[in-house]
């Protein structure tokens, strides 16, 4: 996967901080949101002053009151938190549209390439923190890294009001000394099993043989090992949207016929492109999938400089990936597929497009309109003509 820059941002003691903005008398004091301690229930969040007494989220309120009798207990007002959350996300959106909210007070941003706008990603992150502070009165913590998992751990470690940037290539060294429970998904049970294997730090986890982890933790073991090595290819995805659009075709007979492979890819690209435009989306990543005669399957992705929505660019990208894949593998192909992911709102900056790209987009839209009216087969374009009798899906 191409080099990326990811920000993870999380507000500090969110519910309590909102209460402190609404009532400044609460500032600098041990405050708990979750309800009155006489009532059964748990701490939603505690201010950092209260955390110094050992209070934390999910602790029974009675225990919290015993550990910190002077704490101020508040019921909380979820509607207000939601309001602040929406404003927080809107500020992030001003900085970068590639956002994946990961909770009420946290989000991932794919800020790859944004240093040219802000001088550096660190400056961008600092500006974000300043705006959130000045407009909402809240402090945020930020992690910057080449992948989501490391960015998340970095922001967590920087709390409160912090900023940690992990240089690309130094992810492993950054993670190595940390205790394993800093990794997302590693809870108390997992920590116990890891202890029995003498795994205490993320570094020792990263050095464990794959098969040992697989036998103890199943497929989650492999994910943990990759995370421990600072490897996480997962994308920053907007919520509730189709994560990808794809088409694949299994051939009646395994084939090495380049003309057939390319023609199939073209027909698939047209359908993927049409779906993309129907959703009024553009994509940043194109993925080719190839399954060989022996059922081994590869996927190859390319992140593009500019958003795509035309069949031609999807096809050309897929075709280049296919060419590379076929160079290293001599087997016949059983299945081929193409997909787009990292879907975004169309960029309206016409200057980004060369005139020919704009013309292509117009042509694609015209063909879409005809097909919407008369059916997909009403127009056969380019290489797909060779497929009339072959394609079944
Ligand atoms: P978190 O971001 O996990 O916690 P936080 O913002 O209070 O503190 P920090 O990030 O500085 O460590 O959760 C965000 C909000 O979600 C939190 O303010 C309250 C709510 N929450 C609960 O209601 N119950 C919980 O168990 C947790 C963890 C959070
Ligand atoms: Mg938080």
Short mmCIF file of C-alpha atoms and ligand atoms in Angstrom, two decimals:
data_model
loop_
_atom_site.label_atom_id
_atom_site.label_comp_id
_atom_site.label_asym_id
_atom_site.label_seq_id
_atom_site.Cartn_x
_atom_site.Cartn_y
_atom_site.Cartn_z
CA UNK A 1 0.00 0.00 0.00
CA UNK A 2 1.25 3.47 -0.86
CA UNK A 3 2.61 5.63 1.96
CA UNK A 4 -0.18 7.31 3.84
CA UNK A 5 -0.42 9.79 6.67
CA UNK A 6 -3.16 9.15 9.20
CA UNK A 7 -4.28 11.30 12.10
CA UNK A 8 -6.17 9.90 15.07
CA UNK A 9 -7.80 12.54 17.21
CA UNK A 10 -9.64 12.03 20.50
CA UNK A 11 -11.07 14.64 22.86
CA UNK A 12 -9.85 14.59 26.46
CA UNK A 13 -12.29 13.49 29.19
CA UNK A 14 -15.04 14.45 26.77
CA UNK A 15 -18.29 14.44 28.80
CA UNK A 16 -16.61 16.08 31.77
CA UNK A 17 -14.88 18.68 29.61
CA UNK A 18 -18.22 19.68 28.08
CA UNK A 19 -19.66 20.07 31.60
CA UNK A 20 -16.69 22.26 32.49
CA UNK A 21 -17.29 24.46 29.44
CA UNK A 22 -20.95 24.84 30.41
CA UNK A 23 -20.06 25.49 34.06
CA UNK A 24 -16.51 26.88 34.42
CA UNK A 25 -16.68 26.44 38.22
CA UNK A 26 -16.04 22.74 37.61
CA UNK A 27 -12.66 23.43 35.97
CA UNK A 28 -9.61 21.97 37.71
CA UNK A 29 -11.76 19.83 40.03
CA UNK A 30 -12.36 16.09 40.32
CA UNK A 31 -15.59 15.67 38.36
CA UNK A 32 -17.47 12.52 37.41
CA UNK A 33 -20.21 12.21 34.78
CA UNK A 34 -22.43 9.17 35.28
CA UNK A 35 -24.90 10.06 37.99
CA UNK A 36 -25.23 10.37 41.74
CA UNK A 37 -23.13 7.89 43.73
CA UNK A 38 -26.19 6.79 45.79
CA UNK A 39 -27.56 5.35 42.59
CA UNK A 40 -26.39 2.16 41.06
CA UNK A 41 -24.45 2.80 37.91
CA UNK A 42 -20.99 3.40 36.57
CA UNK A 43 -18.68 6.27 35.77
CA UNK A 44 -19.08 7.42 32.15
CA UNK A 45 -15.98 9.52 32.44
CA UNK A 46 -13.87 11.18 35.11
CA UNK A 47 -11.83 14.39 34.88
CA UNK A 48 -8.07 13.98 34.93
CA UNK A 49 -8.09 15.41 38.49
CA UNK A 50 -10.40 12.55 39.50
CA UNK A 51 -8.33 10.00 37.57
CA UNK A 52 -5.43 10.86 39.87
CA UNK A 53 -7.48 9.12 42.60
CA UNK A 54 -7.80 5.98 40.45
CA UNK A 55 -11.24 6.77 39.02
CA UNK A 56 -11.96 5.59 35.49
CA UNK A 57 -14.77 4.88 33.01
CA UNK A 58 -16.99 1.88 33.83
CA UNK A 59 -16.06 1.96 37.55
CA UNK A 60 -19.12 1.63 39.84
CA UNK A 61 -20.14 5.06 41.14
CA UNK A 62 -20.03 3.80 44.75
CA UNK A 63 -16.41 2.79 44.36
CA UNK A 64 -15.63 6.16 42.77
CA UNK A 65 -17.21 7.99 45.71
CA UNK A 66 -15.21 5.93 48.17
CA UNK A 67 -11.88 6.53 46.41
CA UNK A 68 -12.54 10.24 45.92
CA UNK A 69 -15.16 11.57 48.36
CA UNK A 70 -14.68 15.19 47.25
CA UNK A 71 -15.52 14.38 43.62
CA UNK A 72 -18.45 16.24 42.08
CA UNK A 73 -20.96 13.82 40.55
CA UNK A 74 -23.06 14.92 37.58
CA UNK A 75 -25.88 13.15 35.72
CA UNK A 76 -24.79 14.37 32.33
CA UNK A 77 -26.71 15.55 29.31
CA UNK A 78 -26.25 13.44 26.24
CA UNK A 79 -27.91 15.92 23.87
CA UNK A 80 -25.30 18.51 24.72
CA UNK A 81 -22.49 16.01 24.13
CA UNK A 82 -23.96 15.15 20.76
CA UNK A 83 -24.08 18.85 19.85
CA UNK A 84 -20.42 19.30 20.78
CA UNK A 85 -19.54 16.12 18.91
CA UNK A 86 -21.17 17.41 15.72
CA UNK A 87 -19.29 20.70 15.97
CA UNK A 88 -16.06 18.81 16.59
CA UNK A 89 -16.57 16.67 13.47
CA UNK A 90 -17.46 19.78 11.43
CA UNK A 91 -14.14 21.41 12.42
CA UNK A 92 -12.26 18.27 11.38
CA UNK A 93 -14.11 18.33 8.08
CA UNK A 94 -12.84 21.85 7.43
CA UNK A 95 -9.31 20.50 7.61
CA UNK A 96 -9.77 17.29 5.64
CA UNK A 97 -12.80 15.56 4.10
CA UNK A 98 -11.47 12.02 4.51
CA UNK A 99 -12.85 11.33 7.96
CA UNK A 100 -13.92 8.19 9.75
CA UNK A 101 -15.63 8.98 13.05
CA UNK A 102 -14.70 6.19 15.45
CA UNK A 103 -16.86 7.26 18.37
CA UNK A 104 -18.57 10.32 19.77
CA UNK A 105 -15.27 12.10 20.44
CA UNK A 106 -12.76 10.47 18.14
CA UNK A 107 -11.96 10.15 14.46
CA UNK A 108 -9.38 9.04 11.96
CA UNK A 109 -8.38 11.33 9.11
CA UNK A 110 -6.45 10.34 6.02
CA UNK A 111 -4.31 13.44 5.57
CA UNK A 112 -1.98 12.02 2.94
CA UNK A 113 -0.65 14.91 0.87
CA UNK A 114 -2.10 17.62 3.12
CA UNK A 115 1.32 18.85 4.26
CA UNK A 116 1.45 20.99 1.13
CA UNK A 117 -1.51 22.99 2.46
CA UNK A 118 -0.38 23.40 6.06
CA UNK A 119 3.42 23.32 5.84
CA UNK A 120 3.54 20.02 7.70
CA UNK A 121 1.09 17.53 9.15
CA UNK A 122 2.29 18.50 12.62
CA UNK A 123 1.33 22.13 11.89
CA UNK A 124 -2.01 20.96 10.57
CA UNK A 125 -2.60 18.95 13.76
CA UNK A 126 -1.61 21.87 15.94
CA UNK A 127 -4.00 24.15 14.04
CA UNK A 128 -6.77 21.60 14.54
CA UNK A 129 -6.14 21.46 18.28
CA UNK A 130 -6.13 25.26 18.49
CA UNK A 131 -9.44 25.61 16.65
CA UNK A 132 -11.13 22.99 18.81
CA UNK A 133 -9.83 24.77 21.90
CA UNK A 134 -10.84 28.26 20.80
CA UNK A 135 -14.25 27.38 19.34
CA UNK A 136 -15.38 24.59 21.65
CA UNK A 137 -13.21 25.10 24.73
CA UNK A 138 -12.10 21.45 24.55
CA UNK A 139 -8.66 19.92 24.46
CA UNK A 140 -7.83 17.12 22.04
CA UNK A 141 -5.01 14.64 21.70
CA UNK A 142 -3.57 13.64 18.36
CA UNK A 143 -1.46 10.81 16.99
CA UNK A 144 0.13 11.00 13.54
CA UNK A 145 1.42 7.92 11.78
CA UNK A 146 1.46 5.93 8.56
CA UNK A 147 -1.44 3.72 9.72
CA UNK A 148 -4.53 3.78 11.89
CA UNK A 149 -3.46 1.50 14.70
CA UNK A 150 -0.21 3.33 15.39
CA UNK A 151 -1.93 6.74 15.14
CA UNK A 152 -4.52 5.58 17.69
CA UNK A 153 -1.91 4.32 20.15
CA UNK A 154 0.10 7.52 19.70
CA UNK A 155 -2.86 9.78 20.50
CA UNK A 156 -3.71 7.66 23.52
CA UNK A 157 -0.15 7.90 24.79
CA UNK A 158 -0.05 11.66 24.27
CA UNK A 159 -3.09 12.34 26.51
CA UNK A 160 -4.13 14.80 27.76
CA UNK A 161 -3.75 17.71 25.32
CA UNK A 162 -0.89 15.98 23.51
CA UNK A 163 0.51 15.37 20.07
CA UNK A 164 2.78 12.51 19.05
CA UNK A 165 4.09 11.99 15.55
CA UNK A 166 5.57 8.60 14.72
CA UNK A 167 7.99 8.84 11.83
CA UNK A 168 7.34 6.44 8.95
CA UNK A 169 9.67 3.48 9.32
CA UNK A 170 9.83 3.84 13.10
CA UNK A 171 6.44 2.34 13.93
CA UNK A 172 7.91 -0.87 15.31
CA UNK A 173 10.45 0.87 17.53
CA UNK A 174 7.75 3.18 18.82
CA UNK A 175 5.47 0.30 19.79
CA UNK A 176 8.12 -2.13 21.06
CA UNK A 177 8.47 -0.94 24.70
CA UNK A 178 4.73 -0.50 25.30
CA UNK A 179 2.70 -3.05 27.29
CA UNK A 180 0.60 -5.35 25.09
CA UNK A 181 -2.71 -4.04 26.43
CA UNK A 182 -2.08 -0.78 24.58
CA UNK A 183 -2.97 -2.62 21.37
CA UNK A 184 -6.63 -2.29 20.40
CA UNK A 185 -8.45 -5.57 20.89
CA UNK A 186 -6.11 -6.84 23.58
CA UNK A 187 -8.25 -7.09 26.68
CA UNK A 188 -7.76 -8.68 30.09
CA UNK A 189 -8.29 -12.27 28.91
CA UNK A 190 -5.83 -11.91 26.05
CA UNK A 191 -3.28 -10.30 28.36
CA UNK A 192 -3.52 -13.34 30.66
CA UNK A 193 -2.82 -15.79 27.84
CA UNK A 194 0.01 -13.57 26.61
CA UNK A 195 1.58 -13.54 30.05
CA UNK A 196 1.56 -17.34 30.02
CA UNK A 197 3.54 -17.12 26.80
CA UNK A 198 5.92 -14.59 28.43
CA UNK A 199 4.65 -11.82 26.17
CA UNK A 200 4.58 -8.54 28.09
CA UNK A 201 5.52 -5.86 25.60
CA UNK A 202 4.32 -5.18 22.07
CA UNK A 203 7.94 -5.78 21.02
CA UNK A 204 7.91 -9.34 22.37
CA UNK A 205 4.55 -9.93 20.67
CA UNK A 206 5.98 -8.71 17.35
CA UNK A 207 8.72 -11.32 17.51
CA UNK A 208 6.43 -14.29 18.19
CA UNK A 209 6.18 -16.87 15.41
CA UNK A 210 2.92 -16.65 13.47
CA UNK A 211 1.96 -20.27 14.14
CA UNK A 212 2.21 -19.85 17.93
CA UNK A 213 -0.14 -16.88 17.88
CA UNK A 214 -2.46 -18.57 15.42
CA UNK A 215 -2.76 -21.67 17.57
CA UNK A 216 -3.59 -19.58 20.66
CA UNK A 217 -5.69 -16.77 19.21
CA UNK A 218 -6.85 -17.98 15.78
CA UNK A 219 -6.99 -15.39 13.01
CA UNK A 220 -6.97 -12.59 15.61
CA UNK A 221 -3.41 -13.72 16.41
CA UNK A 222 -2.26 -12.75 12.93
CA UNK A 223 -3.91 -9.33 13.19
CA UNK A 224 -2.27 -8.73 16.57
CA UNK A 225 1.10 -9.73 15.16
CA UNK A 226 0.70 -7.33 12.25
CA UNK A 227 -0.41 -4.53 14.57
CA UNK A 228 2.54 -5.24 16.87
CA UNK A 229 4.80 -4.77 13.85
CA UNK A 230 3.14 -1.46 13.07
CA UNK A 231 1.34 -2.87 10.03
CA UNK A 232 -2.29 -1.90 9.43
CA UNK A 233 -3.59 -1.51 5.89
CA UNK A 234 -7.15 -0.66 6.90
CA UNK A 235 -8.46 2.46 5.28
CA UNK A 236 -10.03 5.57 6.69
CA UNK A 237 -13.63 5.09 5.61
CA UNK A 238 -16.56 7.48 5.86
CA UNK A 239 -19.36 6.01 7.98
CA UNK A 240 -22.36 4.15 6.67
CA UNK A 241 -21.29 4.24 3.08
CA UNK A 242 -20.55 1.45 0.70
CA UNK A 243 -16.96 0.66 1.48
CA UNK A 244 -16.24 -0.55 -1.98
CA UNK A 245 -17.86 -1.37 -5.29
CA UNK A 246 -16.64 -4.36 -7.22
CA UNK A 247 -17.41 -6.95 -9.85
CA UNK A 248 -15.84 -10.32 -10.40
CA UNK A 249 -16.18 -13.03 -12.99
CA UNK A 250 -15.29 -16.71 -12.86
CA UNK A 251 -14.42 -18.09 -16.27
CA UNK A 252 -16.01 -21.29 -17.53
CA UNK A 253 -12.51 -22.49 -18.24
CA UNK A 254 -9.25 -21.25 -16.76
CA UNK A 255 -7.60 -18.87 -19.19
CA UNK A 256 -4.34 -17.18 -20.14
CA UNK A 257 -5.96 -15.23 -22.97
CA UNK A 258 -4.94 -11.61 -22.47
CA UNK A 259 -7.61 -10.31 -24.83
CA UNK A 260 -10.31 -12.10 -22.87
CA UNK A 261 -8.88 -10.99 -19.52
CA UNK A 262 -8.69 -7.35 -20.59
CA UNK A 263 -12.11 -7.41 -22.20
CA UNK A 264 -13.59 -8.83 -19.00
CA UNK A 265 -11.81 -6.21 -16.97
CA UNK A 266 -13.21 -3.49 -19.21
CA UNK A 267 -16.78 -4.76 -18.89
CA UNK A 268 -16.37 -4.93 -15.11
CA UNK A 269 -14.85 -1.45 -15.00
CA UNK A 270 -17.88 -0.08 -16.82
CA UNK A 271 -20.25 -1.58 -14.25
CA UNK A 272 -18.16 -0.46 -11.31
CA UNK A 273 -17.90 3.04 -12.81
CA UNK A 274 -21.65 3.18 -13.42
CA UNK A 275 -22.38 2.17 -9.79
CA UNK A 276 -19.92 4.76 -8.57
CA UNK A 277 -21.56 7.53 -10.56
CA UNK A 278 -25.02 6.36 -9.55
CA UNK A 279 -24.00 6.90 -5.93
CA UNK A 280 -22.50 10.25 -6.93
CA UNK A 281 -19.14 9.17 -5.58
CA UNK A 282 -15.56 9.11 -6.68
CA UNK A 283 -12.90 6.66 -5.57
CA UNK A 284 -9.29 6.96 -4.57
CA UNK A 285 -8.25 3.34 -4.75
CA UNK A 286 -8.56 0.65 -7.41
CA UNK A 287 -8.09 -3.02 -6.54
CA UNK A 288 -7.57 -5.94 -8.87
CA UNK A 289 -8.36 -9.48 -7.76
CA UNK A 290 -7.05 -12.54 -9.52
CA UNK A 291 -7.68 -16.16 -8.61
CA UNK A 292 -5.44 -18.68 -10.30
CA UNK A 293 -6.11 -22.23 -11.42
CA UNK A 294 -4.86 -23.61 -8.08
CA UNK A 295 -7.32 -21.29 -6.24
CA UNK A 296 -4.56 -19.08 -4.83
CA UNK A 297 -5.87 -15.52 -4.86
CA UNK A 298 -4.09 -12.20 -4.97
CA UNK A 299 -5.33 -8.65 -4.67
CA UNK A 300 -3.31 -5.68 -5.85
CA UNK A 301 -4.31 -2.10 -5.09
CA UNK A 302 -3.28 1.29 -6.29
CA UNK A 303 -4.13 4.57 -4.61
CA UNK A 304 -4.55 7.28 -7.19
CA UNK A 305 -3.33 10.86 -7.15
CA UNK A 306 -6.77 12.15 -8.05
CA UNK A 307 -10.24 10.81 -7.42
CA UNK A 308 -11.63 8.68 -10.22
CA UNK A 309 -15.10 8.06 -11.48
CA UNK A 310 -14.55 7.17 -15.12
CA UNK A 311 -14.59 3.63 -16.49
CA UNK A 312 -11.44 4.37 -18.45
CA UNK A 313 -9.28 5.27 -15.45
CA UNK A 314 -10.62 2.33 -13.44
CA UNK A 315 -9.83 0.02 -16.34
CA UNK A 316 -6.39 1.46 -17.08
CA UNK A 317 -5.36 1.17 -13.44
CA UNK A 318 -6.68 -2.40 -13.24
CA UNK A 319 -5.03 -3.31 -16.50
CA UNK A 320 -1.62 -2.08 -15.28
CA UNK A 321 -2.03 -4.09 -12.08
CA UNK A 322 -2.99 -7.12 -14.17
CA UNK A 323 0.08 -6.74 -16.33
CA UNK A 324 2.31 -6.71 -13.24
CA UNK A 325 0.52 -9.68 -11.71
CA UNK A 326 0.82 -11.78 -14.85
CA UNK A 327 4.54 -11.07 -15.04
CA UNK A 328 5.18 -12.91 -11.81
CA UNK A 329 2.63 -15.71 -12.09
CA UNK A 330 2.48 -18.10 -15.00
CA UNK A 331 -0.66 -20.00 -14.00
CA UNK A 332 -3.94 -19.73 -15.89
CA UNK A 333 -6.58 -17.45 -14.39
CA UNK A 334 -9.80 -18.78 -12.93
CA UNK A 335 -11.39 -15.55 -11.75
CA UNK A 336 -10.77 -11.88 -12.29
CA UNK A 337 -12.33 -8.95 -10.51
CA UNK A 338 -11.96 -5.22 -10.12
CA UNK A 339 -13.14 -2.89 -7.41
CA UNK A 340 -12.88 0.66 -6.20
CA UNK A 341 -12.70 1.73 -2.58
CA UNK A 342 -12.05 4.76 -0.42
CA UNK A 343 -15.15 6.40 -1.80
CA UNK A 344 -15.40 10.15 -1.44
CA UNK A 345 -17.69 12.97 -2.46
CA UNK A 346 -16.87 14.17 -5.97
CA UNK A 347 -14.21 16.85 -6.00
CA UNK A 348 -15.64 19.97 -7.57
CA UNK A 349 -12.29 21.52 -8.38
CA UNK A 350 -12.53 21.55 -12.13
CA UNK A 351 -8.92 22.68 -12.37
CA UNK A 352 -7.82 19.28 -11.16
CA UNK A 353 -9.12 17.76 -14.34
CA UNK A 354 -7.58 18.05 -17.71
CA UNK A 355 -10.13 18.84 -20.44
CA UNK A 356 -9.95 15.27 -21.75
CA UNK A 357 -10.78 13.88 -18.29
CA UNK A 358 -13.81 16.12 -18.14
CA UNK A 359 -14.91 15.02 -21.58
CA UNK A 360 -14.53 11.41 -20.54
CA UNK A 361 -16.68 12.01 -17.51
CA UNK A 362 -19.37 13.60 -19.66
CA UNK A 363 -19.21 10.69 -22.09
CA UNK A 364 -19.54 8.21 -19.21
CA UNK A 365 -22.56 10.06 -17.89
CA UNK A 366 -24.22 10.10 -21.30
CA UNK A 367 -23.75 6.35 -21.65
CA UNK A 368 -25.13 5.89 -18.10
CA UNK A 369 -28.28 7.79 -19.09
CA UNK A 370 -28.84 5.68 -22.18
CA UNK A 371 -28.27 2.47 -20.23
CA UNK A 372 -30.57 3.58 -17.45
CA UNK A 373 -33.26 3.97 -20.06
CA UNK A 374 -32.69 1.05 -22.39
CA UNK A 375 -30.68 -1.44 -20.32
CA UNK A 376 -26.99 -2.13 -19.94
CA UNK A 377 -26.73 -4.05 -23.22
CA UNK A 378 -28.06 -1.10 -25.21
CA UNK A 379 -24.54 0.12 -25.73
CA UNK A 380 -21.49 -2.02 -26.16
CA UNK A 381 -18.27 -0.14 -25.75
CA UNK A 382 -14.65 -0.85 -26.58
CA UNK A 383 -13.33 -4.23 -25.66
CA UNK A 384 -16.60 -5.52 -24.25
CA UNK A 385 -17.80 -6.26 -27.78
CA UNK A 386 -15.55 -9.31 -27.72
CA UNK A 387 -17.44 -10.59 -24.71
CA UNK A 388 -20.97 -10.79 -26.02
CA UNK A 389 -21.26 -14.52 -25.53
CA UNK A 390 -18.79 -14.99 -22.73
CA UNK A 391 -19.85 -12.84 -19.81
CA UNK A 392 -22.49 -14.27 -17.60
CA UNK A 393 -22.40 -11.74 -14.72
P1 LIG B 1 -13.20 8.16 25.72
O1 LIG B 1 -12.62 8.99 24.63
O2 LIG B 1 -12.81 6.75 25.83
O3 LIG B 1 -12.85 8.81 27.12
P2 LIG B 1 -12.76 10.32 27.52
O4 LIG B 1 -12.91 11.24 26.36
O5 LIG B 1 -13.71 10.58 28.64
O6 LIG B 1 -11.30 10.44 28.12
P3 LIG B 1 -9.91 10.38 27.35
O7 LIG B 1 -10.24 10.24 25.91
O8 LIG B 1 -9.24 11.68 27.67
O9 LIG B 1 -9.20 9.21 27.91
O10 LIG B 1 -14.78 8.22 25.64
C1 LIG B 1 -15.49 9.35 25.19
C2 LIG B 1 -16.75 9.55 25.98
O11 LIG B 1 -17.55 8.37 25.90
C3 LIG B 1 -16.50 9.76 27.43
O12 LIG B 1 -16.28 11.12 27.76
C4 LIG B 1 -17.75 9.21 28.07
C5 LIG B 1 -18.20 8.13 27.14
N1 LIG B 1 -17.85 6.81 27.72
C6 LIG B 1 -18.81 6.14 28.49
O13 LIG B 1 -19.93 6.61 28.65
N2 LIG B 1 -18.46 4.94 29.04
C7 LIG B 1 -17.24 4.37 28.89
O14 LIG B 1 -16.96 3.28 29.42
C8 LIG B 1 -16.27 5.07 28.09
C9 LIG B 1 -14.89 4.49 27.89
C10 LIG B 1 -16.62 6.28 27.53
MG1 LIG B 2 -11.84 10.90 24.60
#
